[in-house]
Coordinates of C-alpha atoms in Angstrom, one line a residue:
Chain A
M1 CA -119.7 -100.0 43.4
V2 CA -119.9 -98.4 40.0
S3 CA -123.4 -97.8 38.8
R4 CA -124.6 -98.6 35.3
R5 CA -125.0 -94.9 34.7
Q6 CA -121.4 -94.1 35.8
W7 CA -120.1 -96.9 33.6
L8 CA -122.0 -95.5 30.6
Q9 CA -120.6 -92.1 31.3
A10 CA -117.1 -93.3 31.6
L11 CA -117.5 -95.2 28.3
A12 CA -119.0 -92.1 26.7
S13 CA -116.1 -90.0 28.0
L14 CA -113.6 -92.4 26.6
A15 CA -115.5 -92.5 23.3
A16 CA -115.6 -88.7 23.2
G17 CA -112.0 -88.5 24.2
S18 CA -111.2 -90.7 21.3
A19 CA -113.3 -88.9 18.7
W20 CA -111.9 -85.6 20.1
T21 CA -108.3 -86.7 19.9
Q22 CA -108.8 -87.9 16.4
A23 CA -110.5 -84.8 15.2
W24 CA -108.0 -82.5 16.9
A25 CA -105.1 -84.5 15.5
Q26 CA -106.6 -84.0 12.0
A27 CA -107.1 -80.3 12.7
K28 CA -103.5 -80.0 13.7
Q29 CA -102.4 -81.8 10.5
G30 CA -104.3 -79.1 8.6
A31 CA -107.2 -81.3 7.6
R32 CA -110.2 -79.2 6.8
K33 CA -113.5 -80.5 5.5
T34 CA -115.4 -77.4 6.5
G35 CA -119.1 -77.9 6.4
H36 CA -121.8 -75.6 5.3
L37 CA -123.3 -72.9 7.4
V38 CA -127.1 -72.4 7.2
I39 CA -127.7 -69.1 8.8
V40 CA -131.5 -68.4 9.2
G41 CA -133.1 -65.1 9.9
G42 CA -135.7 -66.6 12.3
A43 CA -139.3 -67.7 11.8
E44 CA -138.4 -70.3 9.1
D45 CA -141.5 -72.0 7.6
R46 CA -142.1 -75.3 9.4
V47 CA -145.5 -76.1 8.0
H48 CA -145.6 -75.5 4.2
D49 CA -142.7 -75.7 1.8
R50 CA -140.0 -75.7 4.6
L51 CA -137.4 -74.6 2.1
V52 CA -134.9 -73.5 4.7
L53 CA -135.1 -76.6 6.9
R54 CA -135.1 -78.9 3.8
R55 CA -131.9 -77.3 2.6
F56 CA -130.4 -77.8 6.0
L57 CA -131.3 -81.5 6.1
E58 CA -130.1 -82.0 2.5
L59 CA -126.7 -80.3 3.2
S60 CA -126.4 -82.5 6.3
G61 CA -126.8 -85.6 4.2
G62 CA -130.5 -86.2 3.9
P63 CA -132.9 -88.5 5.7
L64 CA -130.2 -90.7 7.3
A65 CA -128.1 -87.8 8.5
R66 CA -127.4 -87.6 12.2
I67 CA -129.1 -84.4 13.2
L68 CA -128.8 -82.6 16.6
V69 CA -131.3 -79.9 17.6
C70 CA -129.5 -77.8 20.1
T71 CA -131.9 -75.8 22.2
A72 CA -129.3 -74.0 24.4
A73 CA -130.5 -70.6 23.4
S74 CA -134.0 -71.3 24.4
G75 CA -135.8 -70.4 27.6
D76 CA -138.0 -73.4 27.0
P77 CA -135.7 -76.1 25.6
E78 CA -138.3 -78.9 25.8
G79 CA -140.9 -76.8 24.1
S80 CA -138.4 -75.8 21.4
W81 CA -137.4 -79.4 20.8
K82 CA -141.0 -80.5 20.6
G83 CA -141.5 -77.8 18.0
Y84 CA -138.8 -79.1 15.7
A85 CA -138.9 -82.9 16.3
P86 CA -142.1 -83.6 14.4
V87 CA -141.1 -81.2 11.6
F88 CA -137.8 -83.0 11.0
A89 CA -139.7 -86.3 11.2
D90 CA -142.2 -85.1 8.7
M91 CA -139.4 -84.2 6.3
G92 CA -138.2 -87.8 6.5
A93 CA -135.3 -87.3 8.9
Q94 CA -134.8 -90.6 10.7
N95 CA -132.0 -89.8 13.1
V96 CA -132.8 -86.5 15.0
Q97 CA -131.8 -86.0 18.6
H98 CA -132.3 -83.3 21.1
L99 CA -129.1 -81.7 22.4
S100 CA -130.1 -80.1 25.6
I101 CA -127.5 -77.9 27.2
L102 CA -128.7 -76.0 30.2
S103 CA -125.4 -74.9 31.7
S104 CA -121.8 -74.7 30.9
S105 CA -121.4 -77.7 33.1
D106 CA -123.7 -79.6 30.7
A107 CA -121.6 -78.2 27.9
N108 CA -118.5 -79.8 29.4
Q109 CA -120.0 -83.3 29.6
P110 CA -117.9 -85.7 27.5
A111 CA -121.1 -87.2 26.2
V112 CA -122.2 -83.9 24.8
A113 CA -118.9 -83.5 22.9
E114 CA -119.3 -87.0 21.7
Q115 CA -122.8 -86.4 20.4
I116 CA -121.6 -83.3 18.6
L117 CA -118.6 -85.0 17.0
A118 CA -120.8 -87.7 15.7
A119 CA -123.3 -85.3 14.1
D120 CA -123.8 -84.6 10.4
G121 CA -125.9 -81.6 11.1
I122 CA -126.4 -79.4 14.1
F123 CA -129.3 -76.9 14.3
L124 CA -129.2 -74.2 16.9
T125 CA -132.7 -73.0 17.7
G126 CA -133.7 -69.4 18.6
G127 CA -134.0 -67.8 22.0
D128 CA -131.4 -65.5 23.3
Q129 CA -127.9 -65.4 21.9
R130 CA -126.4 -64.3 25.2
R131 CA -127.9 -67.3 26.9
L132 CA -126.5 -69.6 24.2
M133 CA -123.0 -68.1 24.5
E134 CA -123.1 -68.2 28.3
R135 CA -123.8 -71.9 28.2
L136 CA -121.2 -72.6 25.4
W137 CA -118.5 -70.1 26.1
E138 CA -115.1 -71.9 26.4
T139 CA -116.7 -75.3 26.8
Q140 CA -115.9 -78.7 25.3
A141 CA -119.2 -78.4 23.4
A142 CA -118.1 -75.2 21.7
R143 CA -114.7 -76.8 20.8
A144 CA -116.5 -79.9 19.5
I145 CA -118.7 -77.7 17.3
H146 CA -115.6 -76.2 15.8
L147 CA -114.0 -79.5 15.2
A148 CA -117.3 -81.0 13.8
F149 CA -117.7 -78.0 11.5
H150 CA -114.1 -77.5 10.4
V151 CA -112.7 -81.0 10.4
Q152 CA -115.6 -83.3 9.9
G153 CA -117.7 -81.3 7.5
C154 CA -120.7 -81.1 9.8
T155 CA -123.4 -78.7 8.5
L156 CA -124.1 -76.0 11.1
G157 CA -127.5 -74.4 11.1
G158 CA -128.9 -71.7 13.3
T159 CA -132.0 -69.6 13.4
S160 CA -132.5 -66.2 15.0
A161 CA -130.3 -66.3 18.2
G162 CA -128.7 -69.4 16.6
A163 CA -127.8 -67.2 13.6
A164 CA -126.5 -64.4 15.7
V165 CA -123.8 -66.6 17.3
M166 CA -122.4 -67.7 13.9
S167 CA -120.1 -64.7 13.7
R168 CA -117.2 -63.9 16.0
A169 CA -118.5 -60.3 16.6
M170 CA -122.0 -61.0 17.8
L171 CA -124.8 -58.5 18.1
A172 CA -125.7 -59.1 21.8
I173 CA -128.0 -56.2 22.6
G174 CA -129.2 -53.5 20.2
E175 CA -132.1 -51.2 20.0
A176 CA -133.7 -51.1 16.6
T177 CA -133.1 -47.4 16.1
R178 CA -134.6 -45.8 13.1
R179 CA -131.3 -44.2 12.2
P180 CA -127.9 -45.5 12.8
Q181 CA -126.6 -44.3 16.2
M182 CA -123.5 -44.7 18.3
D183 CA -123.8 -46.4 21.7
T184 CA -127.0 -48.3 21.0
I185 CA -125.3 -51.6 20.3
T186 CA -123.5 -54.0 22.5
L187 CA -121.2 -56.4 20.7
D188 CA -120.1 -59.7 22.3
I189 CA -118.2 -62.8 21.2
G190 CA -120.1 -65.5 19.3
L191 CA -119.0 -68.9 18.1
G192 CA -116.9 -67.4 15.3
L193 CA -117.6 -69.7 12.4
L194 CA -118.1 -66.7 10.1
S195 CA -115.0 -64.6 10.5
N196 CA -115.6 -61.3 8.7
A197 CA -119.2 -60.5 9.5
I198 CA -121.8 -59.5 12.0
V199 CA -125.1 -61.3 11.5
D200 CA -128.5 -59.7 12.2
Q201 CA -131.8 -61.5 11.8
H202 CA -135.5 -60.7 11.3
F203 CA -133.8 -58.1 9.2
N204 CA -136.4 -56.4 7.0
E205 CA -139.3 -57.6 9.2
R206 CA -138.0 -55.6 12.1
Y207 CA -136.4 -52.8 10.0
R208 CA -132.9 -53.4 11.3
L209 CA -130.8 -51.6 8.8
G210 CA -130.3 -48.8 11.3
R211 CA -129.2 -51.2 13.9
L212 CA -126.8 -53.1 11.6
L213 CA -125.2 -49.8 10.5
S214 CA -124.8 -48.8 14.1
A215 CA -122.9 -52.1 14.6
L216 CA -120.7 -51.4 11.6
A217 CA -119.9 -47.9 13.0
L218 CA -118.2 -49.9 15.8
R219 CA -116.6 -52.5 13.6
K220 CA -116.0 -50.9 10.2
D221 CA -113.7 -53.8 9.3
L222 CA -116.6 -56.3 9.2
L223 CA -119.5 -57.0 6.8
G224 CA -123.0 -56.6 8.0
V225 CA -125.2 -59.5 7.1
G226 CA -129.0 -58.9 7.5
I227 CA -131.1 -62.0 7.0
D228 CA -134.9 -61.9 6.6
E229 CA -137.3 -64.3 8.3
D230 CA -137.9 -67.6 6.6
T231 CA -134.6 -67.1 4.7
A232 CA -131.2 -68.7 5.0
L233 CA -127.8 -67.6 4.0
V234 CA -125.9 -70.8 3.1
V235 CA -122.2 -70.4 3.2
E236 CA -120.0 -72.8 1.4
R237 CA -116.4 -72.4 2.4
N238 CA -114.3 -70.3 0.0
K239 CA -116.7 -71.1 -2.8
A240 CA -120.2 -69.6 -2.8
I241 CA -123.2 -68.4 -0.9
E242 CA -126.8 -69.3 -1.6
V243 CA -130.0 -67.5 -0.5
V244 CA -132.8 -69.9 0.4
G245 CA -136.3 -69.4 1.5
S246 CA -138.7 -66.5 0.9
G247 CA -136.9 -63.2 1.8
N248 CA -133.6 -61.4 1.2
V249 CA -130.1 -61.4 2.5
T250 CA -128.8 -57.8 2.7
I251 CA -125.1 -57.4 2.9
V252 CA -123.8 -54.0 4.1
D253 CA -120.2 -53.3 3.4
G254 CA -118.8 -50.3 5.2
R255 CA -115.2 -51.1 5.0
R256 CA -114.4 -48.1 2.8
M257 CA -116.9 -45.8 4.2
R258 CA -116.0 -42.4 5.6
T259 CA -117.5 -42.1 9.0
N260 CA -117.1 -39.8 12.0
S261 CA -117.8 -42.8 14.3
Q262 CA -114.3 -42.7 15.9
E263 CA -114.3 -39.0 16.6
L264 CA -117.9 -38.5 17.7
Q265 CA -118.5 -36.1 20.6
A266 CA -121.6 -36.3 22.7
H267 CA -124.6 -35.1 20.7
D268 CA -122.7 -35.4 17.4
R269 CA -124.6 -37.4 14.9
L270 CA -123.3 -40.4 13.0
E271 CA -122.3 -39.8 9.4
M272 CA -121.6 -42.7 7.0
M273 CA -120.6 -42.1 3.4
D274 CA -120.0 -44.6 0.7
V275 CA -121.5 -47.7 2.3
R276 CA -122.1 -50.5 -0.2
L277 CA -125.4 -52.4 -0.1
H278 CA -126.1 -55.7 -1.8
V279 CA -129.7 -57.0 -1.8
L280 CA -129.7 -60.7 -2.6
P281 CA -133.1 -62.4 -3.0
A282 CA -133.9 -66.0 -2.2
G283 CA -133.4 -68.5 -5.1
N284 CA -129.9 -67.2 -6.1
R285 CA -126.4 -68.6 -5.7
Y286 CA -123.4 -66.4 -5.8
S287 CA -120.0 -68.0 -6.6
V288 CA -116.6 -66.5 -6.1
A289 CA -115.2 -68.2 -9.1
P290 CA -115.4 -65.8 -12.0
A291 CA -116.5 -68.4 -14.5
A292 CA -119.4 -69.4 -12.3
A293 CA -120.2 -65.9 -11.2
Q294 CA -123.3 -65.8 -13.3
D295 CA -125.3 -68.3 -11.3
G296 CA -127.7 -65.5 -10.2
A297 CA -130.6 -64.3 -12.2
S298 CA -128.9 -61.5 -13.9
P299 CA -126.6 -62.1 -16.9
Q300 CA -124.7 -58.8 -16.3
R301 CA -121.2 -58.8 -15.0
T302 CA -120.9 -59.2 -11.3
P303 CA -119.6 -55.9 -9.8
S304 CA -116.1 -56.2 -8.4
A305 CA -117.3 -54.6 -5.1
F306 CA -119.7 -57.5 -4.6
L307 CA -117.1 -60.2 -5.5
E308 CA -114.8 -58.7 -3.0
T309 CA -117.5 -58.8 -0.3
L310 CA -118.4 -62.3 -1.3
K311 CA -114.8 -63.6 -0.9
L312 CA -114.6 -62.2 2.6
L313 CA -118.0 -63.7 3.5
V314 CA -117.1 -67.3 2.5
E315 CA -113.7 -67.2 4.3
P316 CA -113.9 -69.5 7.3
G317 CA -112.6 -68.4 10.6
P318 CA -109.9 -70.2 12.6
I319 CA -110.5 -73.5 14.3
R320 CA -111.0 -73.1 18.0
G321 CA -110.5 -76.7 19.2
Chain B
M1 CA -169.9 -1.3 -16.9
V2 CA -166.6 -2.6 -15.6
S3 CA -166.7 -3.6 -11.9
R4 CA -163.9 -2.7 -9.5
R5 CA -163.1 -6.3 -9.2
Q6 CA -162.7 -6.7 -12.9
W7 CA -160.5 -3.6 -13.0
L8 CA -158.3 -5.0 -10.4
Q9 CA -158.0 -8.3 -12.2
A10 CA -157.1 -6.6 -15.4
L11 CA -154.5 -4.6 -13.7
A12 CA -153.1 -7.7 -12.0
S13 CA -153.1 -9.5 -15.3
L14 CA -151.1 -6.6 -16.8
A15 CA -148.7 -6.5 -14.0
A16 CA -148.2 -10.3 -14.1
G17 CA -147.8 -10.2 -17.8
S18 CA -145.1 -7.6 -17.4
A19 CA -143.2 -9.5 -14.6
W20 CA -143.6 -12.6 -16.6
T21 CA -142.3 -11.1 -19.8
Q22 CA -139.3 -9.7 -18.0
A23 CA -138.5 -12.9 -16.2
W24 CA -138.9 -15.0 -19.3
A25 CA -136.7 -12.6 -21.4
Q26 CA -134.0 -12.9 -18.7
A27 CA -134.3 -16.7 -18.8
K28 CA -133.9 -16.7 -22.6
Q29 CA -130.8 -14.5 -22.2
G30 CA -129.5 -17.2 -20.0
A31 CA -129.7 -15.2 -16.8
R32 CA -129.9 -17.6 -13.9
K33 CA -130.0 -16.7 -10.3
T34 CA -131.2 -20.1 -9.1
G35 CA -132.5 -20.0 -5.6
H36 CA -132.2 -22.5 -2.8
L37 CA -134.3 -25.6 -2.5
V38 CA -135.4 -26.5 1.1
I39 CA -136.8 -30.0 0.8
V40 CA -138.4 -31.1 4.0
G41 CA -139.2 -34.7 5.0
G42 CA -142.5 -33.7 6.7
A43 CA -143.4 -33.0 10.3
E44 CA -140.9 -30.2 10.7
D45 CA -140.9 -28.7 14.2
R46 CA -143.2 -25.6 14.4
V47 CA -143.2 -25.1 18.1
H48 CA -139.7 -25.4 19.6
D49 CA -136.4 -24.7 17.7
R50 CA -138.1 -24.6 14.3
L51 CA -134.6 -25.2 12.7
V52 CA -136.0 -26.1 9.3
L53 CA -138.5 -23.3 8.9
R54 CA -136.0 -20.8 10.3
R55 CA -133.5 -21.8 7.6
F56 CA -136.1 -21.5 5.0
L57 CA -137.0 -18.0 6.2
E58 CA -133.3 -17.0 6.4
L59 CA -132.6 -18.3 2.9
S60 CA -135.6 -16.4 1.6
G61 CA -134.1 -13.2 2.9
G62 CA -135.2 -13.0 6.6
P63 CA -138.1 -11.2 8.3
L64 CA -138.9 -8.8 5.5
A65 CA -138.9 -11.4 2.7
R66 CA -142.1 -11.9 0.8
I67 CA -143.2 -15.4 1.7
L68 CA -146.0 -17.4 0.1
V69 CA -147.4 -20.4 1.8
C70 CA -148.9 -22.5 -1.1
T71 CA -151.5 -25.0 0.2
A72 CA -152.3 -26.6 -3.2
A73 CA -151.4 -30.1 -1.9
S74 CA -153.7 -29.9 1.1
G75 CA -157.2 -31.3 1.5
D76 CA -157.8 -28.5 4.0
P77 CA -156.0 -25.4 2.6
E78 CA -157.4 -23.0 5.1
G79 CA -156.5 -25.2 8.0
S80 CA -153.0 -25.7 6.6
W81 CA -152.6 -21.9 6.1
K82 CA -153.8 -21.3 9.7
G83 CA -151.3 -23.8 10.9
Y84 CA -148.3 -22.0 9.3
A85 CA -149.3 -18.3 9.5
P86 CA -148.8 -17.9 13.3
V87 CA -145.6 -19.9 13.1
F88 CA -144.0 -17.6 10.5
A89 CA -145.4 -14.6 12.4
D90 CA -143.8 -15.9 15.6
M91 CA -140.5 -16.2 13.8
G92 CA -140.7 -12.5 12.9
A93 CA -141.7 -12.9 9.2
Q94 CA -143.7 -9.8 8.4
N95 CA -144.8 -10.4 4.9
V96 CA -146.4 -13.8 4.6
Q97 CA -149.3 -14.6 2.4
H98 CA -151.5 -17.5 1.6
L99 CA -151.3 -18.8 -1.9
S100 CA -154.5 -20.8 -2.3
I101 CA -154.7 -22.8 -5.5
L102 CA -157.8 -25.1 -5.6
S103 CA -157.8 -25.9 -9.3
S104 CA -155.7 -25.6 -12.4
S105 CA -158.0 -22.7 -13.4
D106 CA -156.9 -21.0 -10.2
A107 CA -153.3 -21.8 -11.2
N108 CA -153.8 -20.0 -14.5
Q109 CA -155.0 -16.8 -12.9
P110 CA -152.6 -14.0 -13.8
A111 CA -152.8 -12.7 -10.2
V112 CA -151.3 -16.0 -9.0
A113 CA -148.4 -15.9 -11.4
E114 CA -147.8 -12.3 -10.3
Q115 CA -147.8 -13.3 -6.6
I116 CA -145.3 -16.1 -7.4
L117 CA -143.0 -13.9 -9.4
A118 CA -142.9 -11.3 -6.6
A119 CA -142.1 -13.8 -3.9
D120 CA -138.7 -14.3 -2.2
G121 CA -139.7 -17.6 -0.7
I122 CA -142.5 -20.1 -1.5
F123 CA -143.3 -22.9 0.9
L124 CA -145.3 -25.8 -0.5
T125 CA -147.2 -27.5 2.4
G126 CA -148.0 -31.2 2.7
G127 CA -151.0 -33.1 1.6
D128 CA -151.0 -35.2 -1.5
Q129 CA -148.4 -34.7 -4.2
R130 CA -150.9 -36.0 -6.9
R131 CA -153.4 -33.3 -5.9
L132 CA -150.6 -30.7 -6.0
M133 CA -149.5 -31.7 -9.5
E134 CA -153.1 -32.0 -10.8
R135 CA -153.6 -28.4 -9.8
L136 CA -150.2 -27.1 -11.1
W137 CA -149.6 -29.3 -14.1
E138 CA -148.8 -27.2 -17.2
T139 CA -150.2 -24.0 -15.6
Q140 CA -148.9 -20.5 -15.5
A141 CA -148.3 -21.0 -11.8
A142 CA -145.9 -23.9 -12.4
R143 CA -144.1 -21.8 -15.0
A144 CA -144.0 -18.9 -12.7
I145 CA -142.5 -21.1 -10.0
H146 CA -139.7 -22.1 -12.4
L147 CA -139.0 -18.5 -13.4
A148 CA -139.1 -17.4 -9.8
F149 CA -136.7 -20.1 -8.7
H150 CA -134.3 -20.2 -11.7
V151 CA -134.2 -16.5 -12.7
Q152 CA -135.2 -14.5 -9.7
G153 CA -133.5 -16.6 -7.0
C154 CA -136.6 -17.3 -5.1
T155 CA -136.1 -19.9 -2.3
L156 CA -138.4 -22.9 -2.8
G157 CA -139.4 -24.9 0.2
G158 CA -141.7 -27.9 0.4
T159 CA -142.6 -30.4 3.1
S160 CA -143.9 -34.0 2.6
A161 CA -146.0 -33.8 -0.5
G162 CA -144.4 -30.4 -1.2
A163 CA -141.0 -32.2 -1.1
A164 CA -142.1 -35.1 -3.3
V165 CA -142.9 -32.7 -6.2
M166 CA -139.4 -31.1 -6.2
S167 CA -138.0 -33.8 -8.5
R168 CA -139.0 -34.5 -12.1
A169 CA -139.6 -38.2 -11.4
M170 CA -142.0 -38.1 -8.5
L171 CA -143.0 -40.9 -6.3
A172 CA -146.8 -40.7 -6.7
I173 CA -148.0 -43.9 -5.1
G174 CA -145.9 -46.5 -3.4
E175 CA -146.5 -49.1 -0.8
A176 CA -143.9 -49.1 1.9
T177 CA -142.8 -52.7 1.3
R178 CA -140.3 -54.2 3.7
R179 CA -138.1 -55.4 0.8
P180 CA -137.6 -53.6 -2.5
Q181 CA -140.1 -55.0 -5.0
M182 CA -141.0 -54.4 -8.6
D183 CA -144.5 -53.0 -9.5
T184 CA -145.2 -51.5 -6.1
I185 CA -144.3 -47.9 -7.2
T186 CA -146.1 -45.5 -9.5
L187 CA -143.9 -42.7 -10.7
D188 CA -145.4 -39.5 -12.1
I189 CA -144.0 -36.1 -13.1
G190 CA -143.2 -33.5 -10.5
L191 CA -142.1 -29.9 -10.8
G192 CA -138.7 -30.9 -11.8
L193 CA -136.5 -28.5 -9.9
L194 CA -134.2 -31.3 -8.8
S195 CA -133.2 -33.0 -12.0
N196 CA -131.4 -36.1 -11.1
A197 CA -133.2 -37.5 -8.1
I198 CA -136.3 -39.0 -6.7
V199 CA -137.3 -37.6 -3.3
D200 CA -139.0 -39.6 -0.5
Q201 CA -140.0 -38.2 2.8
H202 CA -140.8 -39.4 6.3
F203 CA -137.9 -41.7 5.4
N204 CA -136.6 -43.4 8.4
E205 CA -139.8 -42.8 10.4
R206 CA -141.8 -44.9 7.9
Y207 CA -138.9 -47.2 7.0
R208 CA -139.0 -46.3 3.4
L209 CA -135.7 -47.7 2.1
G210 CA -137.5 -50.6 0.5
R211 CA -139.8 -48.2 -1.3
L212 CA -137.0 -45.9 -2.4
L213 CA -135.0 -48.9 -3.7
S214 CA -138.1 -50.1 -5.6
A215 CA -138.3 -46.7 -7.2
L216 CA -134.6 -46.9 -8.2
A217 CA -135.2 -50.3 -9.8
L218 CA -137.5 -48.4 -12.2
R219 CA -135.1 -45.4 -12.6
K220 CA -131.6 -46.7 -12.1
D221 CA -130.3 -43.4 -13.6
L222 CA -131.6 -41.3 -10.7
L223 CA -130.4 -40.8 -7.1
G224 CA -132.8 -41.7 -4.3
V225 CA -133.1 -39.0 -1.7
G226 CA -134.7 -40.1 1.6
I227 CA -135.4 -37.2 4.0
D228 CA -136.4 -37.8 7.6
E229 CA -139.1 -35.9 9.4
D230 CA -138.1 -32.5 10.8
T231 CA -135.2 -32.5 8.5
A232 CA -134.4 -30.5 5.3
L233 CA -132.1 -31.1 2.5
V234 CA -131.0 -27.6 1.4
V235 CA -129.7 -27.6 -2.2
E236 CA -127.5 -24.7 -3.3
R237 CA -127.2 -24.8 -7.1
N238 CA -123.9 -26.4 -8.3
K239 CA -122.3 -25.7 -5.0
A240 CA -123.4 -27.6 -1.9
I241 CA -126.0 -29.3 0.2
E242 CA -126.8 -28.8 3.8
V243 CA -128.8 -31.0 6.2
V244 CA -130.8 -29.0 8.6
G245 CA -133.1 -30.2 11.5
S246 CA -133.0 -33.3 13.6
G247 CA -132.8 -36.3 11.3
N248 CA -130.8 -37.6 8.4
V249 CA -130.8 -37.3 4.7
T250 CA -130.0 -40.7 3.1
I251 CA -128.8 -40.7 -0.4
V252 CA -129.1 -44.0 -2.3
D253 CA -127.0 -44.2 -5.5
G254 CA -127.9 -47.2 -7.7
R255 CA -126.5 -45.9 -10.9
R256 CA -123.8 -48.5 -11.0
M257 CA -125.7 -51.3 -9.5
R258 CA -126.2 -54.7 -11.1
T259 CA -129.9 -55.4 -11.0
N260 CA -132.3 -57.9 -12.7
S261 CA -135.0 -55.2 -12.7
Q262 CA -135.2 -55.0 -16.5
E263 CA -135.4 -58.7 -17.0
L264 CA -137.7 -59.8 -14.2
Q265 CA -140.2 -62.5 -14.9
A266 CA -143.3 -62.9 -12.7
H267 CA -142.4 -64.2 -9.3
D268 CA -138.7 -63.4 -9.8
R269 CA -137.3 -61.4 -7.0
L270 CA -135.5 -58.2 -7.2
E271 CA -131.7 -58.3 -6.9
M272 CA -129.6 -55.2 -6.4
M273 CA -125.8 -55.4 -6.1
D274 CA -123.4 -52.5 -5.4
V275 CA -125.8 -49.8 -4.3
R276 CA -124.1 -46.9 -2.6
L277 CA -125.5 -45.5 0.5
H278 CA -124.7 -42.1 2.1
V279 CA -126.1 -41.3 5.5
L280 CA -125.8 -37.6 6.2
P281 CA -126.9 -36.2 9.5
A282 CA -128.4 -32.8 10.3
G283 CA -125.8 -30.1 11.1
N284 CA -123.5 -30.9 8.2
R285 CA -122.8 -29.1 4.9
Y286 CA -121.3 -30.8 1.9
S287 CA -119.6 -28.8 -0.8
V288 CA -118.7 -30.0 -4.3
A289 CA -115.5 -27.8 -4.3
P290 CA -112.6 -30.0 -3.2
A291 CA -111.1 -27.3 -1.1
A292 CA -114.3 -26.9 0.9
A293 CA -115.2 -30.5 0.8
Q294 CA -114.4 -30.8 4.5
D295 CA -117.2 -28.7 5.9
G296 CA -118.7 -31.9 7.4
A297 CA -117.8 -33.3 10.8
S298 CA -115.2 -35.7 9.7
P299 CA -111.8 -34.6 8.6
Q300 CA -111.2 -37.6 6.5
R301 CA -111.0 -37.3 2.7
T302 CA -114.5 -37.2 1.1
P303 CA -115.0 -40.4 -0.9
S304 CA -115.1 -39.8 -4.7
A305 CA -118.3 -41.9 -4.9
F306 CA -120.0 -39.3 -2.7
L307 CA -118.5 -36.3 -4.5
E308 CA -119.9 -37.6 -7.7
T309 CA -123.3 -38.1 -6.2
L310 CA -123.2 -34.7 -4.7
K311 CA -122.4 -33.0 -8.1
L312 CA -125.5 -34.7 -9.6
L313 CA -127.7 -33.6 -6.7
V314 CA -126.8 -29.9 -6.9
E315 CA -127.3 -29.8 -10.7
P316 CA -130.4 -27.8 -11.4
G317 CA -132.9 -29.0 -14.0
P318 CA -134.0 -27.1 -17.1
I319 CA -136.2 -24.0 -16.8
R320 CA -139.8 -24.8 -17.8
G321 CA -141.1 -21.3 -18.4

């Protein structure tokens, strides 16, 4: 005898399978309608102006958008969901659901993939980025997030731990050392939606420049992106970035630095010469198109070093379907 | 009736006058034997390896050098002197004197100028850089320091407040804001021995990058020099710098940045694009001569952006005699 629950699961599975098949077929045909990333440095305002969450909701499509709040990073998923649900409701969002993923087995449920593929916006809450990746690593949910983002144009938001997983090279563990130091950082693999960067959050609040430089000493090829609390870096594929909220986004570009990081002996100290720093305050938009490069506050010419950095930052990673 | 004290003062005045006249005549003939600067980020080790103070003593000429410990920045000059005297003695220095300057009237005593002009090394203790400059501003003592440094090759050391006064543009007051901000910094005039820089100390310990960037927003033409505690930036005129001690020297070069600092309206936020950052650890020497540019730990080519910065940093300011 098949229970009602089993029936529903089977139906969900079929439905997911079909959404999946469709999205994957589109991906293979090269269809890309990459959504926006809304990468939040943690502690976004939920009570007053809610600039960051409003922008996420707006980019997802507004009040009628199908929003998922994914609490897989959290040690208290129910508490986390109960924190966000009334905030989204208060902003007028009418279709907000909790995506609870407590294990990779959960993350392989067809119903979960179905939910993800049907979403207009997915918001990854804070917690621990390692927990989040343990639960999502090589699951259908992770693949569905890629298809939703790359093929269906779903907006993907994440705060704190949810921000750390946006990049492929993910800052998993790292002491906030005062000075950049070797061997203080453990990098792991994140969701990989941002292909050329390492994201750090609570950036100026926790004085994390030393930590981000330490990460770049390991991965000189990547950009360091430090996002302040109550601040979002919005990434629009191949086009522009925006800084939203109340703080800064700091981009650290060490691709041309001279460093001794590869030849360090024990007790040697890390040297880094010619690192480029870009301090971008909230309220500005930076476009890669030369004609539109003046969206920011300053009418001066955009430095080529920054334009180059910007182009790398808005380049989407490969689809992992 | 002339007292013995008055006699001695008159003799000292004559002697000072003569040393002064001689040095000033040399200066006017273009004679320059510029000494080293030993600019210390505060809290230098006085108990264990004393790397920073040892280097200062060594550059001053070693155990027999005539050393002056100037406590004019200190709120407790006697206490400050009593802190340093046994340390220098313990390092083998045999000719160390206290230069107590409690007012600008003290700083105009001929005996003070005489002491300064006879010194091989002068060490400015910590305290408050505004107090130090109030006492030295436009005095014979300040002029004597310039002549001693520029003409007689006296080594000039300074820690914390004594480091802040090394540059012409001096960070007088400045909140350590998390993010760079306009209107949080008051610049004043220092001794001006370092002509193209603003010095900040306790740099990584007090997370002062935000503050140093705020200062550069006001003076885009200058280099920001952040020196860690127990660390000295040694400047050798037109030749090289050394980093001595246990921390880093961080050089921030915003000369080519794009910033909105000059057009900021109230509530606008500061933007800074293309700032160059050089993180230089203790133990390294950096020379402006291309052939010797590889003194540092790394055998790679020295980036031209850094060489350019370095040349500016080792350029001595004008003599103010």
